Every structure is written in C-alpha cells, then in structure tokens.
C-alpha cells in the first residue's frame, strides 16, 4: 500500500509537471493577447508526434523534447503570423480571435492525423497508440518521466523567471502584458513581443507533448482531450499571474490523480471514465469562491 | 525640430483636427491650451502615430514621420507621457526606467542619474512597485520614463491633472528646469492655463479641432475674449 501510495504521488507529480508546462502558455497568452487559445491542444499533440518522429528514426524519444519545443513554438508563430496578427490589425474582437485559434486547431488536427497515417504506413508503427513507458528508464522504482517532467518544469520556470525579471526583453514583455499602449510609447514593438509570447507558449506546450507518451497512451486527439483540463489549471491558479498556472496545475494534478486512485480502489475502475469531472468541479468551486483564482488570495495577503 | 502642417486627423470616422499647423523649435516649450474636447490630446496622439492621419504632414528634423508606427516614432527621439495609465504599475520604479532606457539609442547612464537628481524621491523608491506610489510620485515617474530616453521632443499630456497644488508647482518647475538643463523641446498640453503660461515660450489655443490663437504667452494674456471664452480666465 505504501509503495502504491508513493507511486500515485509520483504519477501525480509527473502529470502536474506536464500540465504546468501547458497551462503556463495559456496564462501567458491570455496575459499578452487576452486570447483563450484553443490551438494549445494541437501544440501539445505536435510535441507528441515530435518525440514519435525522433523514435522512428532510431533515437530515444526523450530526444524529441527539443524538437517538440521548437516545433510547438514554430506552430504558434505560424498561427500568430498568418491568422491572429492580420485579424488583430483589423481590430478583430477577442471572441473572433478565440474562434480563429479553434479553427487553426481543427486544421492542425487534420494535419496531425495525416502525419499519423504517414508514420503508420511508412514506418509500420501504431501511430495512434503511442506509448513510451515500456522503454522509459526507471529510477528508484519510479518511471523516469516523473523525474524528467519535473526537471523540465523546474528548468522552464527558472528560465521564464530569469527571462521576465532579469532581461530587458523580458521586462519589455511584462510591460506589454500590463499596458501595450504605454509599451509602444517607449519604442517597444508590441507585435514582436506578442510573437515572442506565442513562441514561448507553443514551445512549452510542445515540450509537454513530447513528454506525454511516457506518461500515457497518446494519439492525434490527446491534446484536444486535455484542453479543458489545461484551461481549468490556468483559471484555478489565476489568469492574472503567470505563477497561477503551476499552482493551479499542481492542485488539479494532485487532486485528480489522488482522488481517482482512491475512487478506483473503492468505487471501481469504471470511475476513470468520469475523471474530467474532478478538474472541472474544482474550477467551478474556485470560481465561486475566488473568481480571480488562487493566486489572487496569495497576492491579497502580500498586499499586492 | 517639429513641424506639423495642415494636419487633419481623428479616430476612424471621427474627424477631430482640421488643418492644424503647429511648430516646436529646439529647447522650446510650446503649450497647447483649450477647453475639454478641443482635440489637444488628439494632436499629441497624431504626432505620436496613435491617431489616424487623413492628410497633412508631420516632420521631425525634416523627416516625415506621419506614416510611422508609434514604436518607430519613439525610436526617432520623441517621448510621449500619457495623461492616464502612464506607468507600469506591476514593475518596480527601477524597472520602469530601465525598460525605457533599454530601447533608446540616445540615452546614457547619466540620464538615469539626472532623473534621480530631478526627482530624488524616485531614487528612494527605486525598488518599490510603481503601483504603490502616490499620485504626484507617479507623475514624476511618468515624466522620468520619458526623460531617461534623452528625447529630442517630450510630449506631455496634462502632467498636473488631478495633482495636489504642492505637486502642481513642483512639476511645473521641473518642466522649465528640463528645458533649461537639457537639449529637449517640450509640447505641453495643459488644462491649468496659469501654470502653462508660466513656463511656455509659445502658446497655441485649440478650439473644436481648430487653432484660434498662436503666439507668445504675453500676447495671449492680452486676448481677453479668448482667455474668457475658451480658457475660463476672465475678470
């Protein structure tokens, strides 16, 4: 039982770390562009297929992490340049921009399915049952993805912290988040800062996607399946502060895995089919009690 | 320095300024006065590329800037201090100044020392989050954000609006100090006519998007009707 409980905690750590990597981008984009980005689903799925591509070419799928990072980032840049920026210049509403991200996501979903078919026919792999846990390394009885995803999460957070608080580029990005009109009076190219934020968001989502097949079986639909949970994590943590994303992710991640584990052993394994109720339920409760998320409570106490 | 000629501008279909011509020379303070809704802020917004320009020209040192985006105009040496929301309240005082300096080619570390000398209270509060400053301190920071860029031209939109008299006097005094100590021209949009006339070298009065007076402050003082009708400075 002790080992099982530790295993559940380790599983929750891996899932929370992966979820954080996705939620941080959603919060970042909401802060910079004010757009709830539904295309985050395809950024994650792109990461899944990045590690798959690396694997079919004979490398360890962990080496797909940098590829997932870059491809996810480039996909976000493509979305920003070809769809969002032209719409933004025409003063499109946030709702229209949000629908544009959904349309882009559907387009990418189709493209990723074509890619999955190509991989299946060309390399004779089950490209809709991608699961790397059997080839993952183990450390102290736990799957390597627990350590790798947590370290990837920590490095990402430290890098983001350094970028945003120690570099002029990062301070310019924060300036754009707070007040784009004022930022442009200082000579900041707001459009370029938005592009940077989209790259970071896509890249971290791609990185999360590259790790996901080590955690669970994945297919072209996996990103879409978890998009609601990604949004829940951002909203529960609080969309006004970047730190809200990991706080919300760890709360939801641990609540979901621990509760599921408990319910599966008491009620029965079929309860797993209803697992999305947990993050959505927590989001509803949080919004009722703290409409601006958990971080607002912390910031209020600090007098910020 | 800056020459605005026959400017027609506004926001989309809302035409605000009609055939406006304004000049500002080197080391000169030009005050733009007028009642609410006259188009004073729109004039600054037009110079800075925020408003829509329908016709006319805006030249900075002979170079046409009317078609440039705001970030490019800023890089050519114009600093714009907005009336409202003119600081980054989530950044520290130091970060506000640092980000402004980082994007200016004309500036030097001495400019940071200069603004800290000009407004010593900001030096004391340099690590403090800008959102926690008082109204007067915020205005000092807003002006400093523009100043540290060492601009050729500083656009000030009602810098004394809503401030207590102590700060109104201080800010007005600092505006003339900046002109005297640095090679900076200033276009000052003000509601406080008396204070504006104290520091301005030349004055424009704008009413319903058109210029009804241009000249020296002493000449404006003699225009009793304009002073009374448009500026509320009668007997």
Coordinates of C-alpha atoms in Angstrom, one line a residue:
Chain A
X1 CA 0.0 0.0 0.0
X2 CA 2.9 2.3 0.9
X3 CA 4.6 1.7 -2.4
X4 CA 1.3 2.2 -4.2
X5 CA 0.6 5.5 -2.5
X6 CA 4.2 6.7 -3.3
X7 CA 3.6 5.6 -6.9
X8 CA 0.4 7.5 -7.0
X9 CA 2.2 10.6 -5.7
X10 CA 4.9 10.2 -8.3
X11 CA 2.3 9.8 -11.0
X12 CA 0.6 13.0 -9.8
X13 CA 4.0 14.8 -9.8
X14 CA 4.6 13.8 -13.4
X15 CA 1.1 14.8 -14.5
X16 CA 1.1 18.1 -12.6
X17 CA 4.5 19.0 -14.2
X18 CA 3.3 18.2 -17.7
X19 CA 0.0 20.1 -17.0
X20 CA 2.0 23.1 -15.7
X21 CA 4.0 23.2 -18.9
X22 CA 0.8 23.5 -20.9
X23 CA -1.0 25.9 -18.5
X24 CA 1.8 28.3 -18.3
X25 CA 1.4 29.0 -22.1
X26 CA -2.3 29.5 -21.8
X27 CA -1.9 32.0 -19.0
X28 CA 1.0 33.8 -20.8
X29 CA -1.1 34.2 -24.0
X30 CA -4.1 35.4 -22.0
X31 CA -1.9 38.0 -20.3
X32 CA -0.3 39.2 -23.5
X33 CA -3.0 38.8 -26.2
X34 CA -6.1 38.3 -24.0
X35 CA -7.0 35.3 -26.2
X36 CA -8.1 32.0 -24.8
X37 CA -6.0 29.8 -27.1
X38 CA -7.7 26.6 -28.2
X39 CA -4.9 25.8 -30.5
X40 CA -2.9 24.8 -27.5
X41 CA -4.4 21.3 -28.0
X42 CA -2.6 20.9 -31.3
X43 CA 0.7 22.4 -29.9
X44 CA 0.7 19.6 -27.4
X45 CA -0.2 17.0 -30.0
X46 CA 2.6 18.3 -32.2
X47 CA 5.0 17.6 -29.3
X48 CA 3.6 14.0 -29.0
X49 CA 4.5 13.4 -32.7
X50 CA 7.8 15.2 -32.4
X51 CA 9.0 12.5 -29.9
X52 CA 7.4 9.8 -32.1
X53 CA 9.3 11.0 -35.2
X54 CA 12.6 11.0 -33.2
X55 CA 11.8 7.5 -32.0
X56 CA 11.0 6.1 -35.5
X57 CA 14.4 7.4 -36.7
X58 CA 16.1 5.3 -34.1
X59 CA 16.7 7.8 -31.3
X60 CA 15.4 7.7 -27.7
X61 CA 12.1 9.5 -27.6
X62 CA 13.3 11.8 -24.8
X63 CA 15.5 13.4 -27.5
X64 CA 12.2 14.5 -29.0
X65 CA 11.9 17.1 -26.2
X66 CA 13.9 19.8 -28.0
X67 CA 12.2 19.0 -31.3
X68 CA 8.8 19.3 -29.6
X69 CA 9.8 22.6 -28.1
X70 CA 10.9 24.0 -31.4
X71 CA 8.0 22.6 -33.5
X72 CA 5.4 23.7 -30.9
X73 CA 7.0 27.2 -30.9
X74 CA 7.0 27.4 -34.7
X75 CA 3.4 26.2 -34.9
X76 CA 2.4 29.0 -32.5
X77 CA 4.4 31.5 -34.5
X78 CA 2.7 30.3 -37.7
X79 CA -0.7 30.8 -36.0
X80 CA 0.2 34.2 -34.8
X81 CA 1.6 35.5 -38.1
X82 CA -0.8 34.0 -40.6
X83 CA -4.1 34.3 -38.6
X84 CA -4.0 36.3 -35.4
X85 CA -1.8 39.3 -36.4
X86 CA -3.8 40.1 -39.6
X87 CA -7.0 39.8 -37.6
X88 CA -5.6 42.0 -34.8
X89 CA -4.6 44.7 -37.3
X90 CA -8.2 44.8 -38.4
X91 CA -9.2 45.3 -34.8
X92 CA -10.9 41.9 -34.5
X93 CA -12.7 41.2 -31.3
X94 CA -11.3 38.8 -28.7
X95 CA -14.1 36.4 -29.5
X96 CA -13.2 36.3 -33.1
X97 CA -9.5 35.7 -32.3
X98 CA -10.5 32.9 -30.0
X99 CA -12.6 31.3 -32.7
X100 CA -9.7 31.7 -35.1
X101 CA -7.5 29.7 -32.7
X102 CA -10.2 27.0 -32.6
X103 CA -10.3 26.9 -36.4
X104 CA -6.5 26.7 -36.6
X105 CA -6.6 23.8 -34.1
X106 CA -9.1 21.9 -36.3
X107 CA -6.9 22.5 -39.3
X108 CA -3.8 21.2 -37.3
X109 CA -5.8 18.2 -36.1
X110 CA -6.4 17.2 -39.7
X111 CA -2.7 17.7 -40.5
X112 CA -1.6 15.7 -37.5
X113 CA -3.9 12.9 -38.5
X114 CA -2.3 12.9 -41.9
X115 CA 1.1 12.7 -40.2
X116 CA -0.1 9.9 -38.0
X117 CA -1.2 7.9 -41.1
X118 CA 2.1 8.6 -42.9
X119 CA 4.0 7.3 -39.9
X120 CA 1.8 4.2 -39.8
X121 CA 2.2 3.4 -43.5
X122 CA 5.8 4.4 -43.9
X123 CA 7.3 3.1 -40.6
X124 CA 4.8 0.4 -39.7
X125 CA 4.1 1.8 -36.2
X126 CA 0.9 2.1 -34.3
X127 CA 0.9 5.9 -34.6
X128 CA -2.4 6.2 -32.7
X129 CA -1.2 4.2 -29.8
X130 CA 2.0 5.9 -28.9
X131 CA 3.2 4.8 -25.5
X132 CA 6.9 5.1 -24.5
X133 CA 6.5 4.0 -20.8
X134 CA 7.9 0.5 -21.6
X135 CA 11.1 2.0 -23.0
X136 CA 11.4 4.6 -20.2
X137 CA 14.2 4.3 -17.7
X138 CA 13.4 3.6 -14.1
X139 CA 14.8 5.4 -11.1
X140 CA 14.2 4.1 -7.5
X141 CA 11.3 2.0 -8.7
X142 CA 9.6 5.0 -10.4
X143 CA 9.3 5.8 -14.1
X144 CA 11.9 8.2 -15.5
X145 CA 9.2 10.6 -16.8
X146 CA 8.4 11.6 -13.2
X147 CA 11.9 13.0 -12.8
X148 CA 12.3 14.3 -16.3
X149 CA 9.0 16.1 -16.4
X150 CA 9.5 17.7 -13.0
X151 CA 13.1 18.8 -14.0
X152 CA 11.7 20.1 -17.3
X153 CA 9.1 22.0 -15.5
X154 CA 11.6 23.5 -13.0
X155 CA 14.0 24.5 -15.7
X156 CA 11.2 26.1 -17.7
X157 CA 10.0 28.1 -14.7
X158 CA 13.5 29.2 -13.8
X159 CA 14.3 30.2 -17.4
X160 CA 11.0 32.1 -17.6
X161 CA 11.7 33.8 -14.3
X162 CA 15.2 34.9 -15.5
X163 CA 13.8 36.0 -18.9
X164 CA 11.0 38.0 -17.4
X165 CA 12.8 39.6 -14.5
X166 CA 16.5 39.7 -15.4
X167 CA 16.5 40.7 -19.1
X168 CA 15.3 43.8 -20.9
X169 CA 13.5 41.6 -23.4
X170 CA 11.5 40.0 -20.5
X171 CA 10.8 43.3 -18.9
X172 CA 9.6 44.6 -22.2
X173 CA 7.3 41.5 -22.5
X174 CA 5.9 42.2 -19.0
X175 CA 5.4 45.8 -19.9
X176 CA 3.3 44.7 -22.9
X177 CA 1.3 42.3 -20.7
X178 CA 0.4 45.2 -18.5
X179 CA -0.1 48.0 -20.9
X180 CA 0.6 47.6 -24.6
X181 CA -0.4 51.2 -25.4
X182 CA 2.2 52.6 -22.9
X183 CA 4.7 50.0 -24.1
X184 CA 4.6 51.2 -27.6
X185 CA 5.2 54.8 -26.5
X186 CA 8.6 53.5 -25.2
X187 CA 9.5 52.1 -28.6
X188 CA 8.6 48.6 -27.7
X189 CA 7.4 46.7 -30.8
X190 CA 4.3 45.2 -29.3
X191 CA 3.7 42.9 -32.2
X192 CA 7.2 41.4 -31.8
X193 CA 6.6 40.9 -28.1
X194 CA 3.3 39.1 -28.8
X195 CA 5.2 36.9 -31.2
X196 CA 7.7 36.0 -28.5
X197 CA 4.9 35.1 -26.1
X198 CA 3.3 32.9 -28.7
X199 CA 6.6 31.1 -29.4
X200 CA 7.2 30.5 -25.7
X201 CA 3.6 29.2 -25.2
X202 CA 3.8 26.9 -28.2
X203 CA 7.3 25.7 -27.2
X204 CA 6.4 24.8 -23.7
X205 CA 3.2 23.1 -24.9
X206 CA 5.3 21.2 -27.4
X207 CA 7.7 20.2 -24.7
X208 CA 4.8 18.9 -22.6
X209 CA 3.5 17.0 -25.5
X210 CA 6.9 15.3 -26.1
X211 CA 6.8 14.0 -22.5
X212 CA 3.2 12.9 -22.6
X213 CA 3.7 9.5 -24.4
X214 CA 5.9 8.4 -21.4
X215 CA 3.0 9.1 -19.1
X216 CA 0.0 7.7 -21.0
X217 CA -1.0 6.3 -24.4
X218 CA -1.4 9.1 -26.9
X219 CA -2.9 9.7 -30.3
X220 CA -3.8 12.7 -32.6
X221 CA -6.7 13.5 -30.3
X222 CA -4.8 13.6 -27.0
X223 CA -4.2 17.4 -26.9
X224 CA -7.8 18.1 -27.7
X225 CA -8.9 15.6 -24.9
X226 CA -6.9 17.5 -22.3
X227 CA -7.5 21.1 -23.5
X228 CA -10.3 21.7 -20.9
X229 CA -8.0 20.5 -18.1
X230 CA -5.3 22.9 -19.3
X231 CA -7.7 25.8 -19.2
X232 CA -9.0 24.6 -15.8
X233 CA -5.4 24.7 -14.4
X234 CA -4.8 28.2 -15.6
X235 CA -8.2 29.5 -14.4
X236 CA -8.0 27.8 -11.0
X237 CA -4.5 29.2 -10.4
X238 CA -5.5 32.7 -11.7
X239 CA -5.0 34.2 -15.2
X240 CA -3.6 37.4 -13.8
X241 CA -0.3 36.0 -12.7
X242 CA 2.0 33.5 -14.5
X243 CA 2.7 31.7 -11.3
X244 CA -1.0 30.9 -11.2
X245 CA -0.5 28.3 -13.9
X246 CA 1.8 25.9 -12.0
X247 CA -0.2 26.4 -8.7
X248 CA -3.4 25.5 -10.5
X249 CA -1.8 22.6 -12.3
X250 CA -0.3 21.1 -9.2
X251 CA -3.6 21.5 -7.3
X252 CA -5.6 19.9 -10.1
X253 CA -3.0 17.3 -10.9
X254 CA -2.7 16.0 -7.4
X255 CA -6.4 16.3 -6.7
X256 CA -7.3 14.3 -9.9
X257 CA -4.7 11.5 -9.5
X258 CA -5.2 11.0 -5.8
X259 CA -9.0 11.2 -5.9
X260 CA -9.1 8.9 -8.9
X261 CA -6.8 6.4 -7.2
X262 CA -8.9 6.4 -4.1
X263 CA -12.2 6.2 -6.0
X264 CA -10.9 3.5 -8.4
X265 CA -10.0 1.3 -5.4
X266 CA -13.3 2.0 -3.5
X267 CA -16.0 2.5 -6.2
X268 CA -14.4 0.6 -9.1
X269 CA -12.1 1.3 -12.1
X270 CA -15.0 2.5 -14.3
X271 CA -14.9 5.8 -12.4
X272 CA -11.8 6.7 -14.5
X273 CA -14.3 7.4 -17.4
X274 CA -15.6 10.4 -15.3
X275 CA -12.2 11.8 -14.4
X276 CA -12.7 15.2 -16.1
X277 CA -15.3 15.9 -13.5
X278 CA -12.6 16.5 -11.0
X279 CA -10.7 19.4 -12.6
X280 CA -14.0 21.0 -13.9
X281 CA -15.6 20.6 -10.4
X282 CA -12.6 22.2 -8.8
X283 CA -12.7 25.1 -11.3
X284 CA -16.4 25.7 -10.6
X285 CA -15.8 25.8 -6.9
X286 CA -12.8 28.0 -7.2
X287 CA -14.6 30.5 -9.5
X288 CA -17.5 30.6 -7.0
X289 CA -15.2 31.3 -4.1
X290 CA -12.2 33.1 -5.7
X291 CA -13.3 34.4 -9.1
X292 CA -9.7 35.5 -10.0
X293 CA -8.0 32.3 -8.9
X294 CA -5.9 31.0 -6.0
X295 CA -3.0 33.4 -6.7
X296 CA -5.3 36.4 -6.0
X297 CA -5.7 35.2 -2.5
X298 CA -1.9 34.9 -2.0
X299 CA -1.3 38.3 -3.6
X300 CA -4.0 39.9 -1.4
X301 CA -2.3 38.6 1.7
X302 CA 1.0 40.0 0.4
X303 CA -0.8 43.3 -0.2
X304 CA 0.0 43.3 -3.9
Chain B
X1 CA 12.6 70.5 -34.8
X2 CA 8.9 69.5 -35.2
X3 CA 6.7 70.9 -37.9
X4 CA 3.0 69.9 -38.2
X5 CA 1.4 71.2 -41.4
X6 CA -2.3 71.2 -42.4
X7 CA -3.0 68.2 -40.3
X8 CA -6.4 66.5 -40.5
X9 CA -6.7 63.6 -38.1
X10 CA -9.0 61.7 -35.8
X11 CA -10.1 58.2 -34.9
X12 CA -11.7 56.1 -37.7
X13 CA -14.7 58.2 -39.0
X14 CA -14.4 60.6 -36.1
X15 CA -12.7 63.7 -37.6
X16 CA -11.1 65.7 -34.7
X17 CA -8.4 68.0 -36.0
X18 CA -9.0 70.3 -39.0
X19 CA -6.0 71.8 -40.9
X20 CA -3.8 72.2 -37.9
X21 CA -0.3 73.7 -38.2
X22 CA 2.0 73.7 -35.2
X23 CA 5.7 74.2 -34.8
X24 CA 8.1 73.5 -31.9
X25 CA 11.7 74.7 -32.1
X26 CA 14.8 73.4 -30.3
X27 CA 14.8 73.9 -26.5
X28 CA 11.3 75.4 -26.7
X29 CA 8.3 74.8 -24.5
X30 CA 5.1 75.0 -26.6
X31 CA 1.9 75.0 -24.7
X32 CA -1.3 73.7 -26.3
X33 CA -4.4 75.0 -24.4
X34 CA -8.1 74.8 -24.9
X35 CA -11.3 73.6 -23.5
X36 CA -12.2 69.9 -23.0
X37 CA -12.8 68.1 -26.2
X38 CA -10.9 70.6 -28.3
X39 CA -8.5 67.9 -29.7
X40 CA -5.4 68.7 -27.6
X41 CA -4.7 65.0 -26.8
X42 CA -5.5 64.1 -30.4
X43 CA -2.8 66.4 -31.5
X44 CA -0.3 64.6 -29.4
X45 CA -1.7 61.2 -30.5
X46 CA -1.4 62.3 -34.1
X47 CA 2.3 63.4 -33.6
X48 CA 2.9 60.0 -32.0
X49 CA 1.2 57.9 -34.6
X50 CA -1.7 56.7 -32.4
X51 CA -4.5 58.7 -34.1
X52 CA -5.5 58.2 -37.7
X53 CA -4.0 60.8 -40.0
X54 CA -6.2 61.7 -43.0
X55 CA -4.0 64.4 -44.6
X56 CA -1.2 66.8 -43.8
X57 CA 2.4 66.3 -42.7
X58 CA 4.4 65.9 -39.5
X59 CA 8.1 66.3 -39.8
X60 CA 10.7 65.8 -37.2
X61 CA 14.0 67.4 -38.1
X62 CA 12.8 67.4 -41.7
X63 CA 11.9 63.7 -41.8
X64 CA 8.3 62.8 -42.4
X65 CA 7.0 60.7 -39.5
X66 CA 3.2 60.8 -40.1
X67 CA 3.1 57.3 -41.5
X68 CA 5.4 55.6 -39.0
X69 CA 4.0 53.3 -36.2
X70 CA 4.3 54.6 -32.7
X71 CA 7.3 52.4 -31.7
X72 CA 9.3 53.8 -34.7
X73 CA 8.4 57.3 -33.8
X74 CA 9.6 56.7 -30.2
X75 CA 12.9 55.4 -31.6
X76 CA 13.3 58.6 -33.6
X77 CA 13.5 60.6 -30.4
X78 CA 10.0 61.5 -29.4
X79 CA 8.8 60.6 -25.8
X80 CA 5.2 60.7 -25.0
X81 CA 4.0 61.0 -21.4
X82 CA 0.3 59.9 -21.4
X83 CA -2.2 61.6 -19.1
X84 CA -3.6 58.4 -17.7
X85 CA -2.1 54.9 -17.0
X86 CA 1.4 56.3 -17.8
X87 CA 3.5 53.9 -15.7
X88 CA 3.8 50.1 -15.5
X89 CA 2.3 49.6 -12.0
X90 CA 3.4 46.0 -11.8
X91 CA 7.0 46.8 -12.5
X92 CA 9.3 48.5 -9.9
X93 CA 10.3 52.1 -10.3
X94 CA 13.8 51.0 -11.4
X95 CA 12.3 48.5 -14.0
X96 CA 10.1 51.2 -15.4
X97 CA 13.1 53.4 -16.0
X98 CA 15.3 50.6 -17.2
X99 CA 12.9 49.3 -19.8
X100 CA 12.5 52.9 -21.1
X101 CA 16.3 53.3 -21.3
X102 CA 17.0 49.9 -22.9
X103 CA 15.0 50.8 -26.0
X104 CA 16.6 54.2 -26.6
X105 CA 19.7 54.8 -28.7
X106 CA 20.2 58.4 -27.5
X107 CA 20.3 57.7 -23.8
X108 CA 23.3 57.2 -21.4
X109 CA 23.6 56.1 -17.7
X110 CA 23.9 59.8 -16.8
X111 CA 20.2 60.3 -17.8
X112 CA 19.2 57.9 -15.0
X113 CA 21.3 60.0 -12.5
X114 CA 19.7 63.1 -14.0
X115 CA 16.1 62.0 -13.3
X116 CA 17.1 60.7 -9.9
X117 CA 18.5 64.2 -9.2
X118 CA 15.5 65.9 -10.7
X119 CA 13.1 63.7 -8.6
X120 CA 15.1 62.4 -5.6
X121 CA 12.0 60.7 -4.1
X122 CA 12.1 58.2 -7.0
X123 CA 15.6 57.1 -6.1
X124 CA 14.4 56.4 -2.6
X125 CA 11.6 54.3 -4.0
X126 CA 13.5 52.7 -6.8
X127 CA 12.9 49.1 -5.6
X128 CA 9.2 49.8 -4.9
X129 CA 6.4 48.6 -7.1
X130 CA 5.3 51.6 -9.1
X131 CA 1.6 50.8 -8.4
X132 CA 2.2 51.8 -4.8
X133 CA 3.4 55.3 -5.5
X134 CA 1.3 58.4 -4.7
X135 CA -0.3 60.4 -7.5
X136 CA 2.4 63.0 -7.6
X137 CA 5.2 60.4 -7.5
X138 CA 3.5 58.5 -10.3
X139 CA 3.5 61.6 -12.4
X140 CA 7.2 62.2 -11.6
X141 CA 7.9 58.6 -12.7
X142 CA 5.8 59.0 -15.8
X143 CA 7.9 62.1 -16.8
X144 CA 11.1 60.3 -15.9
X145 CA 10.2 57.3 -18.1
X146 CA 10.1 59.8 -21.0
X147 CA 13.1 61.8 -19.9
X148 CA 15.6 58.9 -19.4
X149 CA 15.3 58.2 -23.1
X150 CA 17.0 61.6 -23.6
X151 CA 14.4 62.5 -26.3
X152 CA 14.6 65.4 -28.7
X153 CA 11.0 66.1 -28.1
X154 CA 8.9 65.4 -25.0
X155 CA 5.1 65.3 -25.4
X156 CA 3.4 66.0 -22.0
X157 CA -0.3 65.4 -21.8
X158 CA -1.7 67.3 -18.8
X159 CA 1.1 66.4 -16.4
X160 CA -0.5 68.3 -13.5
X161 CA -4.1 67.0 -13.9
X162 CA -5.5 65.7 -10.6
X163 CA -2.4 66.6 -8.5
X164 CA -2.4 68.5 -5.2
X165 CA -1.1 72.1 -5.5
X166 CA 2.2 71.2 -4.0
X167 CA 2.9 68.7 -6.8
X168 CA 1.5 71.1 -9.5
X169 CA 4.1 73.7 -8.6
X170 CA 6.8 71.1 -8.4
X171 CA 6.0 69.5 -11.7
X172 CA 5.7 72.9 -13.4
X173 CA 9.1 74.0 -12.0
X174 CA 10.7 70.8 -13.2
X175 CA 9.3 71.2 -16.7
X176 CA 11.2 74.5 -17.1
X177 CA 14.3 73.0 -15.5
X178 CA 14.3 70.2 -18.0
X179 CA 14.1 72.8 -20.9
X180 CA 16.9 74.9 -19.3
X181 CA 19.3 72.0 -18.5
X182 CA 18.8 69.6 -21.4
X183 CA 18.5 69.9 -25.2
X184 CA 14.9 68.9 -25.0
X185 CA 11.9 70.5 -26.7
X186 CA 8.5 70.1 -25.0
X187 CA 5.0 70.2 -26.2
X188 CA 2.8 70.7 -23.2
X189 CA -0.9 70.1 -23.3
X190 CA -2.5 71.6 -20.2
X191 CA -5.8 72.5 -18.5
X192 CA -4.0 74.6 -15.9
X193 CA -3.7 77.7 -18.1
X194 CA -1.9 79.8 -15.5
X195 CA 0.8 77.2 -14.9
X196 CA 1.2 76.6 -18.6
X197 CA 1.7 80.3 -19.4
X198 CA 4.3 80.5 -16.6
X199 CA 6.6 78.0 -18.4
X200 CA 5.7 78.2 -22.1
X201 CA 7.7 80.0 -24.7
X202 CA 4.9 80.0 -27.2
X203 CA 1.2 79.1 -27.0
X204 CA -1.5 77.6 -29.2
X205 CA -5.2 77.7 -28.3
X206 CA -7.2 74.9 -29.8
X207 CA -11.0 75.0 -30.0
X208 CA -13.2 72.4 -31.7
X209 CA -10.2 71.0 -33.6
X210 CA -9.0 74.3 -35.0
X211 CA -6.4 76.8 -33.9
X212 CA -7.9 80.1 -32.7
X213 CA -4.7 81.6 -31.4
X214 CA -0.9 81.2 -31.7
X215 CA 1.7 83.5 -30.2
X216 CA 3.5 84.4 -27.0
X217 CA 2.0 83.9 -23.6
X218 CA 2.1 87.7 -23.0
X219 CA 0.1 88.2 -26.3
X220 CA -2.5 85.6 -25.2
X221 CA -2.9 87.4 -21.9
X222 CA -4.0 90.4 -23.9
X223 CA -6.6 88.4 -25.8
X224 CA -9.3 88.9 -23.2
X225 CA -12.1 87.3 -25.2
X226 CA -10.1 84.1 -25.9
X227 CA -9.0 84.0 -22.3
X228 CA -12.5 84.3 -21.1
X229 CA -14.5 82.3 -23.7
X230 CA -12.2 79.3 -24.1
X231 CA -9.8 79.2 -21.2
X232 CA -12.1 80.4 -18.4
X233 CA -9.7 83.1 -17.3
X234 CA -11.9 86.2 -17.3
X235 CA -12.4 89.0 -14.8

